[in-house]
Coordinates of C-alpha atoms and ligand atoms in Angstrom, one line a residue:
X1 CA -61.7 37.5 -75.9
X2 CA -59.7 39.2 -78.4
X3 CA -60.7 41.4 -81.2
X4 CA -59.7 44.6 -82.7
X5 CA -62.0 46.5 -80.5
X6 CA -60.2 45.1 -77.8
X7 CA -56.9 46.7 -79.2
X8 CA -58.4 50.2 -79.5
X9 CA -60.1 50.3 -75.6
X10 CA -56.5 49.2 -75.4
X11 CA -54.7 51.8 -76.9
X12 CA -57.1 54.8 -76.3
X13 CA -55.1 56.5 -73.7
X14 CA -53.0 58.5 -75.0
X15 CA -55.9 59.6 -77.6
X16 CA -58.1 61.4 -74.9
X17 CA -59.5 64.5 -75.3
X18 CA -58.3 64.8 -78.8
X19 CA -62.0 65.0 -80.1
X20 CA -63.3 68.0 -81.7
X21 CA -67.0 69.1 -81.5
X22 CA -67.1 69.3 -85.1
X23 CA -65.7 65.8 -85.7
X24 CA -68.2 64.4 -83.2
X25 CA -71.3 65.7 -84.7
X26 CA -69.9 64.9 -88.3
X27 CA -70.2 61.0 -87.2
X28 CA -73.2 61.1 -84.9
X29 CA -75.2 62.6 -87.8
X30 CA -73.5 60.4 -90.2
X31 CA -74.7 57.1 -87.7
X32 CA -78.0 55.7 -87.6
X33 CA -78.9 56.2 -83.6
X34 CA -81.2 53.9 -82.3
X35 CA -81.6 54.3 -78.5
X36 CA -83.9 50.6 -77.6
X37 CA -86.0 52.4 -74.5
X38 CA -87.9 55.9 -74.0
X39 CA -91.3 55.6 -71.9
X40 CA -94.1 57.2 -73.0
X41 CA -96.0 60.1 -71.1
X42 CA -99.2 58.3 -69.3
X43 CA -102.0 59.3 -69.8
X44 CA -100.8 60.3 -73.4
X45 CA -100.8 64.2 -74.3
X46 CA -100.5 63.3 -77.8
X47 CA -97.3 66.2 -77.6
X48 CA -94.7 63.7 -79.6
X49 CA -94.2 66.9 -82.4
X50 CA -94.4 69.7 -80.1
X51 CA -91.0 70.8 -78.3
X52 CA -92.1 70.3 -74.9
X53 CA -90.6 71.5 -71.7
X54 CA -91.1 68.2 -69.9
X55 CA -90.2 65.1 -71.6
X56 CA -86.7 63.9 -72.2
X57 CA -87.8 62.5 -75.5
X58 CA -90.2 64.1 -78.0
X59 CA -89.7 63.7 -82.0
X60 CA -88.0 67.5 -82.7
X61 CA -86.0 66.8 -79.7
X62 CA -85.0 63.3 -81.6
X63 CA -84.5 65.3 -84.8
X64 CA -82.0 67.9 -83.1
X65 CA -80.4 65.4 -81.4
X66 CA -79.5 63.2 -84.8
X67 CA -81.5 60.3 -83.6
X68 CA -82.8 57.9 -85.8
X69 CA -85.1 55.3 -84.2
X70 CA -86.3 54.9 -80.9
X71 CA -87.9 51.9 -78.9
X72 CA -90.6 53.7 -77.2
X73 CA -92.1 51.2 -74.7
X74 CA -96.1 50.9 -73.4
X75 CA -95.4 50.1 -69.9
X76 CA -97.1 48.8 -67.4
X77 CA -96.7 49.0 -63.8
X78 CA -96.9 45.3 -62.2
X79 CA -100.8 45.4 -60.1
X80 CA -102.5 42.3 -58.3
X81 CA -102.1 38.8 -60.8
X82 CA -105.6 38.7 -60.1
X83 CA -108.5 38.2 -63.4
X84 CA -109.0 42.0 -62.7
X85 CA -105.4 43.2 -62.6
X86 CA -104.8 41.3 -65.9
X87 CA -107.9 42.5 -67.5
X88 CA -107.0 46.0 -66.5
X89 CA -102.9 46.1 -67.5
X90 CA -104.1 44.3 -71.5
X91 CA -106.7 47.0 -71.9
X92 CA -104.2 49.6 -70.7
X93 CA -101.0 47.8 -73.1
X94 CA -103.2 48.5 -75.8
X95 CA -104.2 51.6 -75.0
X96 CA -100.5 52.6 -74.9
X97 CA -99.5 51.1 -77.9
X98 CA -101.9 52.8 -79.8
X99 CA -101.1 56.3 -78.1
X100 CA -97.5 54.7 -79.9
X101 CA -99.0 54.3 -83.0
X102 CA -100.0 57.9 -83.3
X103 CA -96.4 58.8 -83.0
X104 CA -96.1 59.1 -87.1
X105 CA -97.0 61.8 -89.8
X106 CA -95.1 65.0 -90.5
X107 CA -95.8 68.0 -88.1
X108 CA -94.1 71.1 -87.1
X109 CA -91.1 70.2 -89.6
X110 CA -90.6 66.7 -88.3
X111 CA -91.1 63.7 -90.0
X112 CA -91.9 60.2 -88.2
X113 CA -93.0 56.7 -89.4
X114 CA -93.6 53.3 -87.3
X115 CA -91.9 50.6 -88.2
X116 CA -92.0 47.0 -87.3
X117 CA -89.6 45.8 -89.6
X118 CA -85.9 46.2 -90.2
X119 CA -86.7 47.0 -93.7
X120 CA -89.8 49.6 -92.3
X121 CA -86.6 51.4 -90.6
X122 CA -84.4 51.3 -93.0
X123 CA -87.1 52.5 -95.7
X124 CA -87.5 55.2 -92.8
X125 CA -84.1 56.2 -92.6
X126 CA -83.5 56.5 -96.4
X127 CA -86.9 58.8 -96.4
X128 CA -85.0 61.2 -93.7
X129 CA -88.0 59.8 -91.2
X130 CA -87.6 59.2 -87.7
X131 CA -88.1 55.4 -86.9
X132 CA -90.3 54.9 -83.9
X133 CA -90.4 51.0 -83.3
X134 CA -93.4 49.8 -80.2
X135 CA -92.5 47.4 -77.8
X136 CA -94.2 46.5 -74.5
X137 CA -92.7 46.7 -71.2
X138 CA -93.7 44.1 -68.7
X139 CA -95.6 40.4 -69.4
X140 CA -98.4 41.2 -67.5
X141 CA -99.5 43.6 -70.0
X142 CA -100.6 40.0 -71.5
X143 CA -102.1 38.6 -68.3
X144 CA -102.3 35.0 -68.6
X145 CA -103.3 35.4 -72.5
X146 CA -100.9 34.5 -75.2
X147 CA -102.8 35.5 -77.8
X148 CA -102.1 38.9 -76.5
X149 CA -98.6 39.0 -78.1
X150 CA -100.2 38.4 -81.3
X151 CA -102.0 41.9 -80.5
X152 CA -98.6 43.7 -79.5
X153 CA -97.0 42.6 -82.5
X154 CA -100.0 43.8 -85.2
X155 CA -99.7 47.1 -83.3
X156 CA -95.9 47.2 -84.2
X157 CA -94.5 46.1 -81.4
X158 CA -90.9 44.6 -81.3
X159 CA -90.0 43.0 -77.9
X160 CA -91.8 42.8 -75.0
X161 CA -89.7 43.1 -71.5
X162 CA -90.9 39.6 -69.3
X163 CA -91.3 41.5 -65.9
X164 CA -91.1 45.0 -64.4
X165 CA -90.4 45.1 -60.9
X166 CA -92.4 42.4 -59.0
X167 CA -92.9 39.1 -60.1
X168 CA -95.8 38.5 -62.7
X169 CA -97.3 35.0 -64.1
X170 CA -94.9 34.5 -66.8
X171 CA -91.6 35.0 -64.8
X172 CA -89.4 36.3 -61.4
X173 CA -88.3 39.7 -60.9
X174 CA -85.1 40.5 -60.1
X175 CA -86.4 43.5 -57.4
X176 CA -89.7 41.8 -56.2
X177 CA -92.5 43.4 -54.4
X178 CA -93.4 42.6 -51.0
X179 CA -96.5 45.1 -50.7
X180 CA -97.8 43.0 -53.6
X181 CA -97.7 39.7 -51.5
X182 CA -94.1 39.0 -53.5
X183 CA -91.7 36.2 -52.2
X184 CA -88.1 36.5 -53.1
X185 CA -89.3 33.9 -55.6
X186 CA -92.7 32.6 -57.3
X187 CA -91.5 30.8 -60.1
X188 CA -87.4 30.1 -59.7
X189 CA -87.5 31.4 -63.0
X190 CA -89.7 31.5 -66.3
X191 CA -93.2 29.6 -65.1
X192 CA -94.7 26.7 -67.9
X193 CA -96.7 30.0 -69.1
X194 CA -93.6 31.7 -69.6
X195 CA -92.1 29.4 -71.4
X196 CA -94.6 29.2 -74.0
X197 CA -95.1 33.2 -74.1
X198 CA -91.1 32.9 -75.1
X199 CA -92.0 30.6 -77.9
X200 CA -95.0 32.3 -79.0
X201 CA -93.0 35.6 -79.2
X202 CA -90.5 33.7 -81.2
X203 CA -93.0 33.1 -83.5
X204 CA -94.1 36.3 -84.0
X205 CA -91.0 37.9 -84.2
X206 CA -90.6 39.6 -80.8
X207 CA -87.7 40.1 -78.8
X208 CA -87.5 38.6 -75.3
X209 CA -86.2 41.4 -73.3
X210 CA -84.9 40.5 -70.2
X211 CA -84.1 43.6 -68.3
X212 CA -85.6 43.8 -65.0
X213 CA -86.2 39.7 -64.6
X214 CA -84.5 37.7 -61.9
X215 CA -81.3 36.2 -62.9
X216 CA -82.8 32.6 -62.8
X217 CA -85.2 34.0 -65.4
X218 CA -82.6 35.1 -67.3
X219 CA -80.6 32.1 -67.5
X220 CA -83.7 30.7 -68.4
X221 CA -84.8 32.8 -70.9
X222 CA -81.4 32.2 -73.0
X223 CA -82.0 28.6 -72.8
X224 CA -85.5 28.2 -74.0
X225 CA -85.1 31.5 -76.5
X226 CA -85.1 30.2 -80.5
X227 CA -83.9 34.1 -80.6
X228 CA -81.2 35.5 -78.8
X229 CA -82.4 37.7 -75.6
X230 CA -82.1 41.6 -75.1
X231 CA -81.7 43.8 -72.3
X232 CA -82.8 47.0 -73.3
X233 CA -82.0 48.9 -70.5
X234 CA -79.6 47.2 -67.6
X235 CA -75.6 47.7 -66.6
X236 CA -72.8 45.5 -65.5
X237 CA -73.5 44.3 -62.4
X238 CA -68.9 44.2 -61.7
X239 CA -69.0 47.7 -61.9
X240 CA -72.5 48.8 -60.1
X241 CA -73.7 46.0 -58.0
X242 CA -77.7 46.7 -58.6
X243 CA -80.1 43.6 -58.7
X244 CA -81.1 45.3 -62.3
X245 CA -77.7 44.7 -63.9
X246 CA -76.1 41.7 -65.3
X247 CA -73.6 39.6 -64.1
X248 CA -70.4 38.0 -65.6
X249 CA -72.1 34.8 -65.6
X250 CA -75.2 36.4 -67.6
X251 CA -72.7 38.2 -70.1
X252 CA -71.1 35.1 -70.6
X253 CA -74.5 33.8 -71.8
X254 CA -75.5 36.3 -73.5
X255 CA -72.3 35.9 -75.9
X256 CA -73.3 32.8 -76.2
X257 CA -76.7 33.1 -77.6
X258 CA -75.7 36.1 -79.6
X259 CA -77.6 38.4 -77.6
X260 CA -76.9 41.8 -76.8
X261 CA -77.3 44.3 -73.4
X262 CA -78.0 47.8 -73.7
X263 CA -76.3 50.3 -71.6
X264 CA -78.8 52.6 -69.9
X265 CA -78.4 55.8 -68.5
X266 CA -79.9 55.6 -64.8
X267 CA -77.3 56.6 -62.1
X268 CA -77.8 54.4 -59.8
X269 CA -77.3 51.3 -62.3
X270 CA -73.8 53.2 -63.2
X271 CA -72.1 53.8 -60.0
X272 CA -72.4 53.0 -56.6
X273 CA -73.5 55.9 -54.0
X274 CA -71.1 57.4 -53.0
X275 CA -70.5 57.6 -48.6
X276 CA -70.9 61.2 -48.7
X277 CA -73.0 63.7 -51.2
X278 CA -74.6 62.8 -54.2
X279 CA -74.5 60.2 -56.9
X280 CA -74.0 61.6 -60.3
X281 CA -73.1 59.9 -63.4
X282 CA -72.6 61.0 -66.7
X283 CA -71.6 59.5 -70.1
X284 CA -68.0 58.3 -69.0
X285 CA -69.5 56.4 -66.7
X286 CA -71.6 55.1 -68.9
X287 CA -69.2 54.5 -71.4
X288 CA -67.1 52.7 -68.9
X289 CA -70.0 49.7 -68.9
X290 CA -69.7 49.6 -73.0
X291 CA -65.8 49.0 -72.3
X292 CA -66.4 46.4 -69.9
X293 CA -69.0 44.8 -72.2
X294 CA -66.7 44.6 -75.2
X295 CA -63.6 43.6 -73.0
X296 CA -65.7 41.1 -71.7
X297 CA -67.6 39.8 -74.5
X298 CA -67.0 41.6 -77.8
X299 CA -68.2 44.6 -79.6
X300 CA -71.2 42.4 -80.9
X301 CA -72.8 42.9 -77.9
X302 CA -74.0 45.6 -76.5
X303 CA -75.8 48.7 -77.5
X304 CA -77.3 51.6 -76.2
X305 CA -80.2 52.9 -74.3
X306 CA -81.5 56.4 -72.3
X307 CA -84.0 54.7 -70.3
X308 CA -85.6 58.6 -70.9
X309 CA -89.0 59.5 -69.2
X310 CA -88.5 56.6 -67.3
X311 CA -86.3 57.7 -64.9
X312 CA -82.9 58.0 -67.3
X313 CA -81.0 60.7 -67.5
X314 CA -77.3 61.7 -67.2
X315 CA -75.7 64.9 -66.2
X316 CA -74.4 64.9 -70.2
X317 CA -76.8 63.5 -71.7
X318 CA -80.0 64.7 -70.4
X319 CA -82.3 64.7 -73.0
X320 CA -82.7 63.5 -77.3
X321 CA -81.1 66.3 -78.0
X322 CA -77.7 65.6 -76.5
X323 CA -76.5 61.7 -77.7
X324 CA -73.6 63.8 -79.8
X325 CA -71.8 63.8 -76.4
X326 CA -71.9 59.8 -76.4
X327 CA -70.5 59.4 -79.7
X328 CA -67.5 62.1 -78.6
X329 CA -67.1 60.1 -75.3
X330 CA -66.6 56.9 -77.5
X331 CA -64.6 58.2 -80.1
X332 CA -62.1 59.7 -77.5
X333 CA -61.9 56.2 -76.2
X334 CA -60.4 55.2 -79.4
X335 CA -63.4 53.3 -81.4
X336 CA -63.7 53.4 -84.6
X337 CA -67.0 54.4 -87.0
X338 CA -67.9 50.5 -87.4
X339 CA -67.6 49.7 -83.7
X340 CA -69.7 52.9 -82.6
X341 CA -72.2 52.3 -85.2
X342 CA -72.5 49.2 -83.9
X343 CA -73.4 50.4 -80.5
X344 CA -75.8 52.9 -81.5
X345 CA -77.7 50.3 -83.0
X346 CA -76.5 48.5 -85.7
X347 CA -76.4 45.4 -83.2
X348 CA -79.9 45.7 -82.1
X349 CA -80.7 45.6 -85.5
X350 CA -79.1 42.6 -85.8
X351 CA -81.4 40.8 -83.3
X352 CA -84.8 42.6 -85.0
X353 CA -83.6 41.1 -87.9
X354 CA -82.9 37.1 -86.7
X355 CA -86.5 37.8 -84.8
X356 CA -87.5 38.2 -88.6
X357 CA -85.7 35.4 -89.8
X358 CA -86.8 32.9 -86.9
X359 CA -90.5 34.1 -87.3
X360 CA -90.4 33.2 -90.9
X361 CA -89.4 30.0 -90.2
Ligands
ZN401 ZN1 -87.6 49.7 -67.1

């Protein structure tokens, strides 16, 4: 596909290293910075103000950093598909979200506000507020009760992920767990329950996010979806060959349906190990899965996520504090403000807002 962002991957080269600090954090702060996936401390410390030594992520953190929204993601580790492994993951989701919830006020010089809606963030950006948007990660936080999502999505919530690892009711993983009785496959997909969790989150405005499913549920996913489908947090699977990225197949879907993968910053999604020594992986790496994405199918479609206090982190880019060095690694590739605002979340809130639209009706 050709497009003008095409042109300047093309005609970066000669460009590199010509970035200045100063220029960098001029059009990082300038941006607004929406990273689509931070986990949550479990049980909750309600710390979000305080600069804390241990989390990736906390809101002065976000405010150093220049971010402006974050995803931040109840999640729930897939148990037993059993009535008391449901009954405990919804109470927990809930719990979670409203641990979320609390994530708002103004304290220790830092000012935060949940949104649900595009025009909650953008009323939140124009206040100087941090945007922090709730979303669930993993279906079984609904167990086999759709009128769960209407729950999520009165607590705020904005997409809810379809699996974690292991397979659940609604759908196939793509890793699946054998110590929890797993198969490589339960349902070959999206089960009749996940189909109509799809719709029902269409009507109420969630995003289908399908990092971590199966490929089949994917596919699937795309094709039952009034909405076009997110991955928050997954790679290209041409340039790391991990059963959590997506293929050239799925990209080709996803430009088809409009939807729109997130680059995340776990390692061992970026590059393979290495024969010898360590894997590391910093934000060139990570920028080389954006290039591939837009080479692929088009600046449209792809975005950006940290994965943070889930497991993410790069050698760069290590904590909220330090997405500057993103924006520098993308402008010495050659892109321009519109394509990297893109990226940093101007497409993802392109999807919140047809969620919107198709939940309206
Ligand atoms: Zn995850």
């Amino acid at each position: 596909m050709t497009s003008p962002s095409f042109a300047s991957v093309a005609q970066s080269s000669p460009e590199q290293g010509s970035v200045s600090p100063q220029d960098a954090q001029a059009l990082h702060r300038s941006l607004f910075t929406l990273d689509s996936h931070i986990d949550i401390p479990w049980p909750d410390r309600d710390d979000a103000f305080s600069l804390t030594s241990d989390r990736h992520v906390d809101l002065p953190k976000m405010q150093r950093g220049g971010m402006s929204a974050g995803c931040f993601v109840a999640y729930i580790g897939q148990g037993p598909t059993t009535a008391e492994g449901h009954a405990q993951a919804r109470q927990q989701c809930l719990d979670m979200l409203d641990a979320i919830n609390r994530m708002q006020g103004e304290h220790n010089g830092v000012t935060a506000r949940v949104c649900s809606t595009v025009a909650e963030i953008d009323a939140a950006r124009a206040a100087g507020a941090i945007a922090v948007i709730p979303a669930v990660e993993n279906g079984y936080g609904m167990g086999e009760d759709l009128a769960m999502l209407e729950r999520f999505r009165a607590k705020g919530a904005r997409y809810v992920t379809l699996t974690h690892n292991g397979h659940n009711v609604l759908a196939d993983a793509a890793i699946h767990r054998p110590s929890l009785g797993d198969e490589p496959q339960r349902h070959g997909g999206l089960s009749a329950l996940g189909r109509d969790a799809v719709a029902e989150m269409n009507r109420l405005g969630l995003l289908v996010d399908v990092s971590h499913a199966a490929k089949s549920t994917m596919l699937a996913a795309v094709q039952v979806s009034a909405t076009p489908v997110v991955a928050t947090h997954s790679c290209v699977r041409s340039l790391c060959d991990h059963p959590r990225n997506l293929d050239d197949e799925q990209l080709d879907a996803l430009r088809a349906s409009g939807g729109v993968i997130q680059i995340t910053a776990m390692p061992a999604f970026l590059k393979p190990k290495p024969e010898e020594g360590k894997r590391t992986a910093g934000v060139a790496d990570f920028v080389d899965h954006i290039d591939y994405v837009v080479r692929r199918i088009g600046v449209e479609h792809v975005g950006i996520s940290s994965d943070f206090d889930g497991g993410g982190a790069l050698a760069d880019w290590q904590d909220a504090t330090q997405g500057v060095n993103l924006t520098a690694e993308l402008m010495r590739r050659g892109y321009d403000r519109s394509e990297i605002a893109a990226f940093w979340g101007g497409n993802f809130l392109r999807l919140l807002d047809r969620a919107e639209q198709v939940a309206r009706g």
